[in-house]
CSV table of C-alpha atoms in Angstrom, one decimal:
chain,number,residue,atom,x,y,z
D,1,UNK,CA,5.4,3.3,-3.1
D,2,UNK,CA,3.6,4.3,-6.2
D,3,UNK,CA,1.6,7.1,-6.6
D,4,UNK,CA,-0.7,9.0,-9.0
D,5,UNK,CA,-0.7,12.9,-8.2
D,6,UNK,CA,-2.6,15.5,-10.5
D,7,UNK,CA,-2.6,19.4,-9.7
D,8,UNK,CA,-5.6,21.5,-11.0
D,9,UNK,CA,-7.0,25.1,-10.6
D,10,UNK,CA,-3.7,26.8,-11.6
D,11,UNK,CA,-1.8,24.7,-9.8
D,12,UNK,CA,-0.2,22.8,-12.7
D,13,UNK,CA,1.9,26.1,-13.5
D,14,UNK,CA,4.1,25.4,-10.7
D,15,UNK,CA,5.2,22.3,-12.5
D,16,UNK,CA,5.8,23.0,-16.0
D,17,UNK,CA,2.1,22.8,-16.8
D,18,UNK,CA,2.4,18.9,-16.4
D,19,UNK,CA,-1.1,18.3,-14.6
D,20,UNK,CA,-0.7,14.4,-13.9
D,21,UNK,CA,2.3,13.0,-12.0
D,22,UNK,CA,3.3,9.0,-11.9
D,23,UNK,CA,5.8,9.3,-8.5
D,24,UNK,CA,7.7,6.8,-6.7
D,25,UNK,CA,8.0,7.5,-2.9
D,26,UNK,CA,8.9,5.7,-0.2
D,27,UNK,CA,8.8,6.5,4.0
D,28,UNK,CA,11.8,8.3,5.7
D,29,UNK,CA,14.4,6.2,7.0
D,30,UNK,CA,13.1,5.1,10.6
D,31,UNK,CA,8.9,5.6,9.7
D,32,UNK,CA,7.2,3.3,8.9
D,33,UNK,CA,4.6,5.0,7.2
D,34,UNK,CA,4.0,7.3,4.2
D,35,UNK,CA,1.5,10.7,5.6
D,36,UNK,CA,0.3,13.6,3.6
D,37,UNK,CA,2.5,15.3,5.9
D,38,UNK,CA,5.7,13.3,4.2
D,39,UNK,CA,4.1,13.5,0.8
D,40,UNK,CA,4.3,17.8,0.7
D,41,UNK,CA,7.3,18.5,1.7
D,42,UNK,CA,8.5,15.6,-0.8
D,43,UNK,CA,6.0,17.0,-3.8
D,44,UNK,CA,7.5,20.6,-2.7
D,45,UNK,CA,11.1,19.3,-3.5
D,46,UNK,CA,10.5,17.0,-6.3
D,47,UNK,CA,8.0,18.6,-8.6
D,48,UNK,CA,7.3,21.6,-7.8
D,49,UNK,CA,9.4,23.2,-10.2
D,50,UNK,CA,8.6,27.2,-8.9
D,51,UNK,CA,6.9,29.4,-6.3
D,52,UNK,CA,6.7,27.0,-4.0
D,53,UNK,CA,4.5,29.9,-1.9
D,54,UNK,CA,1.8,29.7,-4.4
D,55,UNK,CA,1.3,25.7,-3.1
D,56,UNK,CA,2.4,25.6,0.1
D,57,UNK,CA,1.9,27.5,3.8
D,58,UNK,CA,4.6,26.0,6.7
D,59,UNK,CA,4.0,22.2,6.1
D,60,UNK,CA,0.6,22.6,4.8
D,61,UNK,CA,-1.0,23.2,2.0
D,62,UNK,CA,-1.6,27.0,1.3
D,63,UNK,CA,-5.7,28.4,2.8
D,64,UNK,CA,-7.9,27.9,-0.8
D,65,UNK,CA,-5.9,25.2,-2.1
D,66,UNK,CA,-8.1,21.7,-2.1
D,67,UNK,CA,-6.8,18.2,-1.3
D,68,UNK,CA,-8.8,14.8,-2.3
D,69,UNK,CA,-6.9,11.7,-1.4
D,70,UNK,CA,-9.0,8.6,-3.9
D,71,UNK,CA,-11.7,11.2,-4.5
D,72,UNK,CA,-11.9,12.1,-1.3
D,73,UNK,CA,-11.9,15.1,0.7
D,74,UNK,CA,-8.9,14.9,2.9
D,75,UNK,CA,-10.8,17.3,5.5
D,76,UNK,CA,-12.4,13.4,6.2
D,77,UNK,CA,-8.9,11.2,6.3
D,78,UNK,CA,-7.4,13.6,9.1
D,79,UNK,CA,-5.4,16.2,6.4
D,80,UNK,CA,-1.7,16.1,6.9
D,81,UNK,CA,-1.8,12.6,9.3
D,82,UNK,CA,-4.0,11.3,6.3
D,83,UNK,CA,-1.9,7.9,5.9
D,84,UNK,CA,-0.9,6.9,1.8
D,85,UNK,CA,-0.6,3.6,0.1
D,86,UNK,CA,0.1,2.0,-2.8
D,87,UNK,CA,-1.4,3.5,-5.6
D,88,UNK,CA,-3.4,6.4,-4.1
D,89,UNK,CA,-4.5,9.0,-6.2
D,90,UNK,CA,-4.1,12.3,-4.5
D,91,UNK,CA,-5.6,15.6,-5.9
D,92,UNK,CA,-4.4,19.5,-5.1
D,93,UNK,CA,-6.6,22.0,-6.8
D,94,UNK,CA,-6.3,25.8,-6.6
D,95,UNK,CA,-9.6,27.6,-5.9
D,96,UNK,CA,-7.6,30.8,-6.0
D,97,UNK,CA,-6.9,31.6,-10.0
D,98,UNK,CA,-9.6,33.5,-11.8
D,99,UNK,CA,-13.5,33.2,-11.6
B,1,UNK,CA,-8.2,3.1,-11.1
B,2,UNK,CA,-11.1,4.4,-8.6
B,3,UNK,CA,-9.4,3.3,-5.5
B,4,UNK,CA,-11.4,2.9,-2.3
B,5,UNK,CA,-11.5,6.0,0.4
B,6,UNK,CA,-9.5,5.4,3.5
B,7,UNK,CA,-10.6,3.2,6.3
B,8,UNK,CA,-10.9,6.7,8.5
B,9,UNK,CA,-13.9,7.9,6.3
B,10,UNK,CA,-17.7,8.0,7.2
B,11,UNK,CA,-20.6,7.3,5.9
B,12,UNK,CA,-23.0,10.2,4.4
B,13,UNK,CA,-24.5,11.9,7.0
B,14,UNK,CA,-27.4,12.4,5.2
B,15,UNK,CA,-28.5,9.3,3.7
B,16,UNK,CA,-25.9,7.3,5.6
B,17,UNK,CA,-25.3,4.7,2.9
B,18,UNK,CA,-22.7,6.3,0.8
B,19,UNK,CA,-19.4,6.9,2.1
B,20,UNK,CA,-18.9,10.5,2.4
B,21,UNK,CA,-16.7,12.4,-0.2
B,22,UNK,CA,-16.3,15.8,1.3
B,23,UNK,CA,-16.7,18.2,4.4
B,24,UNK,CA,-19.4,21.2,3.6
B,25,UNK,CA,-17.6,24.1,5.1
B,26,UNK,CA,-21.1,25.7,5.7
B,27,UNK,CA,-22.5,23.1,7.9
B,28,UNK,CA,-19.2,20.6,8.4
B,29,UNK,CA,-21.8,18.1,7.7
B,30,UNK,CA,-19.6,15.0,5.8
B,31,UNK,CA,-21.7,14.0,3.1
B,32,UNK,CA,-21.6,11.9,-0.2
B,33,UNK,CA,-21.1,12.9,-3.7
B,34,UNK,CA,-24.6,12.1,-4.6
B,35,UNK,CA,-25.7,14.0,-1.5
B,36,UNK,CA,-23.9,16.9,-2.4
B,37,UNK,CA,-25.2,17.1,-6.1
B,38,UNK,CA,-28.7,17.3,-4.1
B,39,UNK,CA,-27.8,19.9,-1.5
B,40,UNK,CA,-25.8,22.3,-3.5
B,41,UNK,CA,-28.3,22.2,-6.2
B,42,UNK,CA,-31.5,22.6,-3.6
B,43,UNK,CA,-29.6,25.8,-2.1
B,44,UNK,CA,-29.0,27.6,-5.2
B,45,UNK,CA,-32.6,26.9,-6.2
B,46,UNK,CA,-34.1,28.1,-2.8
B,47,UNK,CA,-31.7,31.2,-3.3
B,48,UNK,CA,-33.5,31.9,-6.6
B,49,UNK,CA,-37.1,31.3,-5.5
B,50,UNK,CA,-36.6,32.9,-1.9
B,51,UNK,CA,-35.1,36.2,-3.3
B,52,UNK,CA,-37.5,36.1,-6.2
B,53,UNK,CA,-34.7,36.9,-9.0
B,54,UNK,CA,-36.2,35.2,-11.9
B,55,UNK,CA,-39.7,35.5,-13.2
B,56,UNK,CA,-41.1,33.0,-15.9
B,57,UNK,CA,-40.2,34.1,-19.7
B,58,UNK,CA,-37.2,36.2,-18.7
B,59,UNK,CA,-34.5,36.6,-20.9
B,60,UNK,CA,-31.5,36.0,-18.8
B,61,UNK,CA,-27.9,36.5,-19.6
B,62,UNK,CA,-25.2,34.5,-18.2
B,63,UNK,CA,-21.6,36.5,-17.4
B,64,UNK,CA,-19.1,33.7,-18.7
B,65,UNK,CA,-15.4,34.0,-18.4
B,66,UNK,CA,-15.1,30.4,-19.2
B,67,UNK,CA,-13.3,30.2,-15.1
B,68,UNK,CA,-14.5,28.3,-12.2
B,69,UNK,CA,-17.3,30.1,-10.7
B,70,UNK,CA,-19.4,31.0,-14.1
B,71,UNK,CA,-18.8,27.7,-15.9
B,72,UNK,CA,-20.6,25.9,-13.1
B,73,UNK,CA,-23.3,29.0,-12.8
B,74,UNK,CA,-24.0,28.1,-16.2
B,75,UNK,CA,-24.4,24.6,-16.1
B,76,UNK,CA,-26.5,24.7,-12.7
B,77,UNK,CA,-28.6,27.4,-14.2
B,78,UNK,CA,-29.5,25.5,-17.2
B,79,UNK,CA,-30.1,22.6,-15.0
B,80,UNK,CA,-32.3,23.9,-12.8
B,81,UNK,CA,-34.3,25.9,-15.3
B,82,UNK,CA,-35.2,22.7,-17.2
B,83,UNK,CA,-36.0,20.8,-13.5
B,84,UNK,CA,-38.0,23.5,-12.0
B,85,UNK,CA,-39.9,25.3,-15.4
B,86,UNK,CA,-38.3,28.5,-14.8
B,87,UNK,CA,-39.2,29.4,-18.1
B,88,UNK,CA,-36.2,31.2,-19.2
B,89,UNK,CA,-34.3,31.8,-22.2
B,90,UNK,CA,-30.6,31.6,-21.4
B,91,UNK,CA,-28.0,33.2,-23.0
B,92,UNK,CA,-23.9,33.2,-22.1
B,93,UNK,CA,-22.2,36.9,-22.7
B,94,UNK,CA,-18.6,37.1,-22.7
B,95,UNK,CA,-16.1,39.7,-22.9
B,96,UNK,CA,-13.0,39.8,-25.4
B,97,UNK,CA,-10.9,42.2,-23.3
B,98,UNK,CA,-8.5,41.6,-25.4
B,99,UNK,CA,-5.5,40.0,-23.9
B,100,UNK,CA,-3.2,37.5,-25.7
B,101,UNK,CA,-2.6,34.4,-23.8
B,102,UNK,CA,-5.1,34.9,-21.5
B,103,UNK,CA,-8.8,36.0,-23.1
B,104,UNK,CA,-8.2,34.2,-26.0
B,105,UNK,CA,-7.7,30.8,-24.4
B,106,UNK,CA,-10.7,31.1,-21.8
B,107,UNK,CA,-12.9,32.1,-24.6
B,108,UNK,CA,-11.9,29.3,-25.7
B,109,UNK,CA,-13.4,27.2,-23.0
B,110,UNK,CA,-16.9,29.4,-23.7
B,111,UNK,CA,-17.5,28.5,-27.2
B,112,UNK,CA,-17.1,25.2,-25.9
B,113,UNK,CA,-19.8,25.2,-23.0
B,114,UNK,CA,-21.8,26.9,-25.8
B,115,UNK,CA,-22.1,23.5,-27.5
B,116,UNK,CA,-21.8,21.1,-24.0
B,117,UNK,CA,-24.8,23.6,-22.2
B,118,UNK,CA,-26.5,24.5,-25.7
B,119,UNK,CA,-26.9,28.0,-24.2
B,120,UNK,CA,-26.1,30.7,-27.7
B,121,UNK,CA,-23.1,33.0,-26.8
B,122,UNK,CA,-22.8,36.3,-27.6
B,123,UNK,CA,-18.8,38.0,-27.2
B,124,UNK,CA,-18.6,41.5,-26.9
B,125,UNK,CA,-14.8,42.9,-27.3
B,126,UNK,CA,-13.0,46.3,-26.1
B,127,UNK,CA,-11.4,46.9,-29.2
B,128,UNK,CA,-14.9,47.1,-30.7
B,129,UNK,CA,-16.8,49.0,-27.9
B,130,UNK,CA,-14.1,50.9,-27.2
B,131,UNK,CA,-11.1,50.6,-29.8
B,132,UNK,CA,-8.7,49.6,-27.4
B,133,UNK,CA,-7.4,46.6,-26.0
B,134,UNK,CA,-6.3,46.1,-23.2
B,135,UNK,CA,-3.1,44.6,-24.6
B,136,UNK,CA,-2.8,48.2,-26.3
B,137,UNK,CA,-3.5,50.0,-23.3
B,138,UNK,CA,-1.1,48.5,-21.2
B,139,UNK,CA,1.3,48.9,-23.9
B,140,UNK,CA,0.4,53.0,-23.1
B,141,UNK,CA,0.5,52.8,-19.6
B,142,UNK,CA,2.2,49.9,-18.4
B,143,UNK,CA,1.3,47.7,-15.5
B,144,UNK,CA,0.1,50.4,-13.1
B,145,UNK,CA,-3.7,51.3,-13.0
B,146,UNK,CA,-4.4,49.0,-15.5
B,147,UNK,CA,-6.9,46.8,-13.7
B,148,UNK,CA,-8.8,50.3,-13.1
B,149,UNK,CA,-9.4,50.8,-16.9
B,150,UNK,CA,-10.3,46.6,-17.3
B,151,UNK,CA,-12.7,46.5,-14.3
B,152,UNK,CA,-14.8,50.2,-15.5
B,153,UNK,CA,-14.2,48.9,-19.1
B,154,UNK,CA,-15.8,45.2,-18.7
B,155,UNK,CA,-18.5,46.7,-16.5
B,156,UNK,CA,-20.0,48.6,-18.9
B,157,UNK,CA,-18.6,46.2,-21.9
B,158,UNK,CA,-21.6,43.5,-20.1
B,159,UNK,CA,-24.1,46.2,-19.9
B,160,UNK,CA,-24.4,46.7,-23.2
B,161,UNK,CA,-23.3,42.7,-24.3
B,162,UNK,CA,-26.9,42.4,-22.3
B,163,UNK,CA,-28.9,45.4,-23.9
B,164,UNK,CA,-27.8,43.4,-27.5
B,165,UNK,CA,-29.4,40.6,-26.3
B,166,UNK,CA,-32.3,42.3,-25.3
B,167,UNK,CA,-32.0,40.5,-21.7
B,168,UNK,CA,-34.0,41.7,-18.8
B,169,UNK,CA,-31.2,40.4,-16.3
B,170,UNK,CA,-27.4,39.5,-16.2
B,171,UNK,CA,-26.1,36.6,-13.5
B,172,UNK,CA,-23.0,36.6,-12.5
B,173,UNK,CA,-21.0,34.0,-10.9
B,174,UNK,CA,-19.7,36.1,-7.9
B,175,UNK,CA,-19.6,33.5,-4.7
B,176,UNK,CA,-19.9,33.7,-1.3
B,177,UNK,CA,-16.0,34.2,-0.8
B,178,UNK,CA,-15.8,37.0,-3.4
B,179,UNK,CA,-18.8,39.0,-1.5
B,180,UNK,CA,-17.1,38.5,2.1
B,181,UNK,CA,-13.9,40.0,0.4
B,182,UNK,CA,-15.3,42.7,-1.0
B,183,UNK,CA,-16.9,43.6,2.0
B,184,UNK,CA,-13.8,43.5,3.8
B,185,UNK,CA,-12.3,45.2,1.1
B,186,UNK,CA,-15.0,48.0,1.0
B,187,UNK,CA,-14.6,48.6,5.0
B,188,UNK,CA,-10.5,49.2,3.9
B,189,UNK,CA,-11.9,51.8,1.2
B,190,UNK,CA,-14.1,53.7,3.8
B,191,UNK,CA,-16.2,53.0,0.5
B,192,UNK,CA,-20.1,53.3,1.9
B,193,UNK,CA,-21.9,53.5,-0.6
B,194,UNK,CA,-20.6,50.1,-2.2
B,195,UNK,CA,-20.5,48.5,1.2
B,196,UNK,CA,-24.1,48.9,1.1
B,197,UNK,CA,-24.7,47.7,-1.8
B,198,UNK,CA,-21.9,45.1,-2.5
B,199,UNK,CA,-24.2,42.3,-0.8
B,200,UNK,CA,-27.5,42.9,-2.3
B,201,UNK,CA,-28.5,39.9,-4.3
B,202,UNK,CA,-29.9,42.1,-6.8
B,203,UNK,CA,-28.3,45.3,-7.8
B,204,UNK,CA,-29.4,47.7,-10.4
B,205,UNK,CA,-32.5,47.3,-10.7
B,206,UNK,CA,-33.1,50.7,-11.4
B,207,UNK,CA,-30.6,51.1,-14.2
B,208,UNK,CA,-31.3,49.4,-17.8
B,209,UNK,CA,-30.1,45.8,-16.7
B,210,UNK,CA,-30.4,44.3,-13.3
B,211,UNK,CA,-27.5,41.8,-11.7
B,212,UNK,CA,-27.8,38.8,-9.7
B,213,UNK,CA,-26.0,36.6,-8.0
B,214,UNK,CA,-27.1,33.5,-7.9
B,215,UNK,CA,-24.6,31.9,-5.6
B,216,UNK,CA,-24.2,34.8,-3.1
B,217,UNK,CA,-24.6,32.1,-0.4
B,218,UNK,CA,-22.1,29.2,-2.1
B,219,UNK,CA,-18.7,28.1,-1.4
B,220,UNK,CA,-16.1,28.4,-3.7
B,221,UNK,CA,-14.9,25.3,-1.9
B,222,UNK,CA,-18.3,23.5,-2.9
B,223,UNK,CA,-18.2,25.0,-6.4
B,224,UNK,CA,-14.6,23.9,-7.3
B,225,UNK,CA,-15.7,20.4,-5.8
B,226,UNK,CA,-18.6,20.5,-7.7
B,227,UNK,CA,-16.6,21.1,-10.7
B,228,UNK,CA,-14.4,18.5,-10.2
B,229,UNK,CA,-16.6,15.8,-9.4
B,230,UNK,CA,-18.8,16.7,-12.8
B,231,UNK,CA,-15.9,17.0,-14.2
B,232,UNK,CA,-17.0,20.1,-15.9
B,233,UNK,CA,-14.6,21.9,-18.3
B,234,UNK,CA,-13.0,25.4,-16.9
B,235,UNK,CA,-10.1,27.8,-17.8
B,236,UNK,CA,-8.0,28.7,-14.6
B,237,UNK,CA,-5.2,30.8,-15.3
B,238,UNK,CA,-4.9,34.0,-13.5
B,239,UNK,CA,-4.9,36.8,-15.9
B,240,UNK,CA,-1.3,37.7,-16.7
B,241,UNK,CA,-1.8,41.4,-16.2
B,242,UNK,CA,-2.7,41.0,-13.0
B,243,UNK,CA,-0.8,41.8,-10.1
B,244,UNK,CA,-4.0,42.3,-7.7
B,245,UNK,CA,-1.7,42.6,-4.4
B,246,UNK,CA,-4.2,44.3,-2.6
B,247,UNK,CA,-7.4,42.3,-3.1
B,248,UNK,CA,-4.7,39.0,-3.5
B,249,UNK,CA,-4.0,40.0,0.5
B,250,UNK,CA,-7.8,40.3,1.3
B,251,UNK,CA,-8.5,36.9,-0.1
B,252,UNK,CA,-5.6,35.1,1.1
B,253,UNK,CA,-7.1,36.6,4.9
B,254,UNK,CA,-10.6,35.4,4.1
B,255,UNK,CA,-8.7,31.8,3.2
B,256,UNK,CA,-7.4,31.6,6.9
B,257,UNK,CA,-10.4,32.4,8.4
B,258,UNK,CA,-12.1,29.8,6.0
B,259,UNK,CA,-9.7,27.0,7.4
B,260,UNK,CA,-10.2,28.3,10.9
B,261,UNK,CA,-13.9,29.0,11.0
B,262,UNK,CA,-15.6,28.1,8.0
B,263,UNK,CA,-18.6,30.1,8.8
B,264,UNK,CA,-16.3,33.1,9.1
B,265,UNK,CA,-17.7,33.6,5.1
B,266,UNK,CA,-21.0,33.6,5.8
B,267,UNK,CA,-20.9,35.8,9.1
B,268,UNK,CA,-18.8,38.3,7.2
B,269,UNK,CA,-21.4,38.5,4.1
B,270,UNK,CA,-24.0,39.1,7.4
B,271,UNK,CA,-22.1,42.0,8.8
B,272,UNK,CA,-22.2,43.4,6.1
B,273,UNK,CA,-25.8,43.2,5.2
B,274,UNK,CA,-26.7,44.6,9.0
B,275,UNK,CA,-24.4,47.2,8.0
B,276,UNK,CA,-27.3,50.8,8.7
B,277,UNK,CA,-25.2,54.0,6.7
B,278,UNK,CA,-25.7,56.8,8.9
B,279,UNK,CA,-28.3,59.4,7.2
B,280,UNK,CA,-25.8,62.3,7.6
B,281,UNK,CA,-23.1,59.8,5.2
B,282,UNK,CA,-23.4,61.4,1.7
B,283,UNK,CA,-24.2,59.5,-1.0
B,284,UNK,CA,-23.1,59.7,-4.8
B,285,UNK,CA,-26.5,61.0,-6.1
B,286,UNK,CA,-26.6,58.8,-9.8
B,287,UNK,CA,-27.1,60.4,-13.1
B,288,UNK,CA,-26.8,59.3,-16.5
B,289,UNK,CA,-23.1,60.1,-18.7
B,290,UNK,CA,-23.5,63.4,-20.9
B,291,UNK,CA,-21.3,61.6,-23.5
B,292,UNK,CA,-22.7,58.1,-23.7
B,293,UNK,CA,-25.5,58.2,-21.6
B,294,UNK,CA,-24.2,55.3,-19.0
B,295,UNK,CA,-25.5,55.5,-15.5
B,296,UNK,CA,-22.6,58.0,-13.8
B,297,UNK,CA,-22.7,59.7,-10.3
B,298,UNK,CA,-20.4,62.4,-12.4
B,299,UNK,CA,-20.6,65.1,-15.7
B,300,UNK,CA,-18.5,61.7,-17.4
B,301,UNK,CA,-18.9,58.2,-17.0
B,302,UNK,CA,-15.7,56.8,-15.3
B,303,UNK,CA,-15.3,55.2,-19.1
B,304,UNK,CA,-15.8,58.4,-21.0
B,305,UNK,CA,-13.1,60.0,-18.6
B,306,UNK,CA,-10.6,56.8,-18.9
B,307,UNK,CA,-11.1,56.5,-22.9
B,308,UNK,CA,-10.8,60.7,-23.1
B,309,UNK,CA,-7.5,60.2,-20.9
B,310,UNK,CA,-6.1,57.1,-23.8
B,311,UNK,CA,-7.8,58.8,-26.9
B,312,UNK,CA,-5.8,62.8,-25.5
B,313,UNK,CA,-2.7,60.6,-24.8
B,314,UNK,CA,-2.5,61.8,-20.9
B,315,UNK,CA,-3.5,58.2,-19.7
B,316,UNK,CA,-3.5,59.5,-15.9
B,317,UNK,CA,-6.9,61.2,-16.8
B,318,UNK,CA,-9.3,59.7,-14.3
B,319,UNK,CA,-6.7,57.8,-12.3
B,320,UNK,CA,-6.4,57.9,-8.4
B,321,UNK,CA,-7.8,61.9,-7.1
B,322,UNK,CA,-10.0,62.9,-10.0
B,323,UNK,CA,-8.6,65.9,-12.0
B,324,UNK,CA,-10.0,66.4,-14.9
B,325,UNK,CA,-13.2,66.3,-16.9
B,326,UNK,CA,-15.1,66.1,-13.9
B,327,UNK,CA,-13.3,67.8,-11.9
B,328,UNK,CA,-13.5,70.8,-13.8
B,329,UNK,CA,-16.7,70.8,-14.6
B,330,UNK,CA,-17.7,69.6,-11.0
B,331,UNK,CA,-15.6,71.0,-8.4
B,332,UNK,CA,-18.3,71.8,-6.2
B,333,UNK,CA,-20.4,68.6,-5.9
B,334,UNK,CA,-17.3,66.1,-5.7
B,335,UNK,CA,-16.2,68.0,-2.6
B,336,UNK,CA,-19.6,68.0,-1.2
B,337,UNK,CA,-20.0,64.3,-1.5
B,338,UNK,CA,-16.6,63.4,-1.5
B,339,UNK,CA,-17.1,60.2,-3.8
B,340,UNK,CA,-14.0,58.4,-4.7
B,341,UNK,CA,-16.0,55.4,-5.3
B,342,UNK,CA,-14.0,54.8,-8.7
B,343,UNK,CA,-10.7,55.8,-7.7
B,344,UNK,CA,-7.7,53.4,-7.8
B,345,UNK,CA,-9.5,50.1,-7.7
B,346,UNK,CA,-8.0,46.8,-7.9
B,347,UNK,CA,-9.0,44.6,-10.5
B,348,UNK,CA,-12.5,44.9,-11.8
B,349,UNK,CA,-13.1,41.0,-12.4
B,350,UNK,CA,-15.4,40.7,-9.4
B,351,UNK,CA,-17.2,44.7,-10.0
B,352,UNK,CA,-20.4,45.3,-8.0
């Protein structure tokens, strides 16, 4: 599956300063779908090239950093059960660096 | 590209045509993009006109580090001005703190809101105000204390940017999360006589230049949205002197309530306006600086003091218990009062 990931806010440091990501991902063996849930913990292996603490809290997203999935809020698309398709465009931005 | 939200998402709650693009953590109302624009705008302008903090033909200087919270104060600002009349002249006042890497870059992103907001920009630098930078300083005195000496420095640094732009008010961009942490951070202190003050709209007003906060009530959640939506052009790289472990711990708190109990913000920034100081509390009686004349509870301004400490080459001058200028010359009124207001604070980007 074919996705389009940016990181914002900051959060671009953790991966080389590249802010937009062209990934290919598919589900785990056995699932049949692809969930935000799946997506981090891939994203924290796969490009997330340092402190992975600074992005990530357990299997969320760290408190103060934002998620949009297509422009969206995922606070509306059910957060880590949001469910990803082909080319979804999903957003993390930091609202914790500088002011 | 612009891909369709998922099948799970709501219409706009509040015009209930749109489909909705975010959750307001104030309300949890799920509302559109075009909705939001409306709402977040409306509430900053109520804030204004409710709290009276502008009146018509002001001169009004906007606190721009070329980050988040001040590069959308500025554009709403000089939005809402031209919708509503407020009649202002707008300016944007940096500071050049002077730090490689860092300043340079977000001053950077300034100039350019200068030309997007057409609001004139005035930069006022350490190393002019007060021949130091703080790349030199921290050269001196390494990595320890050194967001005491930026946060008194820029304080004052924007006083006077202000006084050479003859404005008769500074805005700053602090948000709602920045005032419930500081609260919190105040109560940690045992600092009273900032916890009474740190959640005044308007602070100063008896000193040469007033502050206000425009978006006391706002988000930071709703300002970074609103920033990314507009697409508006911002610097975000922490400062790389920074190390801020204290404050870092007291916003990372405030983060968990947020996800919790969103209105966990708000109710904070209203504890700590109910807040009554007991009369018998002492209170740092203010006085002006008998070397530059600042506003200073003290003999010194805590600048004078840090600047006599770099200049003398004993850099611990004025850091943590006061020894010292003042304390020589004022033994008997700092133990009376006990101030430490100053003392050992973390960094000074989000002063009160």
């Amino acid at each position: 599956m074919q996705l389009t990931l940016e990181f914002g806010g900051g959060l671009e440091l953790l991966c080389d300063s590249v802010k937009s990501h062209n990934i290919n991902v598919d589900p785990q063996d056995g699932e049949k779908q692809l969930t935000m849930k799946n997506l981090l913990s891939w994203v924290r292996t796969n490009v997330i090239k340092e402190r992975p603490e600074m992005f990530m809290k357990g299997d969320s997203v760290r408190p103060g950093v934002l998620v949009l999935v297509n422009d969206t809020d995922w606070e509306l698309s059910g957060q880590l059960e949001t469910v990803l398709e082909e080319k979804d465009n999903v957003v993390f931005i930091s609202t914790l660096h500088g002011g | 590209m612009e891909k369709t939200a998922k099948p799970k998402s709501r219409l706009c709650t509040l015009c209930n045509e749109k489909r909705a693009a975010l959750k307001r953590p104030k309300t949890l109302e799920q509302i559109c993009r075009e909705c939001f624009y409306t709402v977040f705008e409306d509430e900053i302008h109520r804030v204004i006109v409710d709290n009276q903090l502008f009146k018509p033909g002001e001169r009004i200087a906007i606190g721009a580090s070329g980050g988040k919270d001040s590069t959308v104060l500025a554009y709403v600002m000089s939005e809402l001005n031209r919708r509503h009349n407020y009649g202002l002249d707008l300016f944007l006042l940096s500071v050049d703190e002077g730090i490689t890497g860092y300043r340079d870059d977000s001053l950077e992103t300034v100039k350019r809101n200068e030309i997007q907001y057409g609001l004139p920009l005035k930069v006022v630098s350490y190393s002019e105000l007060y021949g130091w930078t703080m790349d030199e300083i921290v050269k001196l005195i390494g990595l320890k204390n050194n967001c005491t000496f930026c946060g008194v420095f820029r304080r004052q640094a924007l006083d006077r940017g202000a006084a050479l732009l003859k404005v008769d008010k500074l805005v700053t961009g602090h948000n709602a999360d920045d005032i419930a942490e500081t609260v919190l951070l105040n109560i940690l202190r045992g600092d009273i006589a900032r916890l009474g003050r740190c959640t005044s709209i308007i602070t100063g007003e008896d000193g040469p230049i007033p502050r206000c906060k425009p978006f006391k009530y706002t988000y930071e959640k709703e300002i970074v949205m609103y920033a990314y939506f507009k697409k508006l052009d911002y610097f975000s790289t922490e400062c790389i002197y920074s190390p801020n472990a204290y404050r870092g711990f007291a916003r990372e708190f405030i983060k968990h309530l947020e996800r919790m109990r969103p209105r966990a913000i708000l109710d904070i920034i209203k504890s700590g306006e109910d807040f009554r100081i007991s009369t018998s509390t002492k209170m740092p009686e203010q006085g002006t600086c008998e070397r530059c004349g600042y506003i200073s509870s003290q003999k010194w301004c805590k600048a004078c003091v840090l600047l006599e400490g770099l200049n003398r080459g004993l850099p611990k001058l004025g850091i943590g218990r006061s020894r010292g200028i003042n304390s020589e010359h004022n033994a008997n009124t700092k133990q009376a009062n006990g101030t430490q207001s100053l003392q050992s604070k973390q960094c000074g980007s989000l002063d009160f």
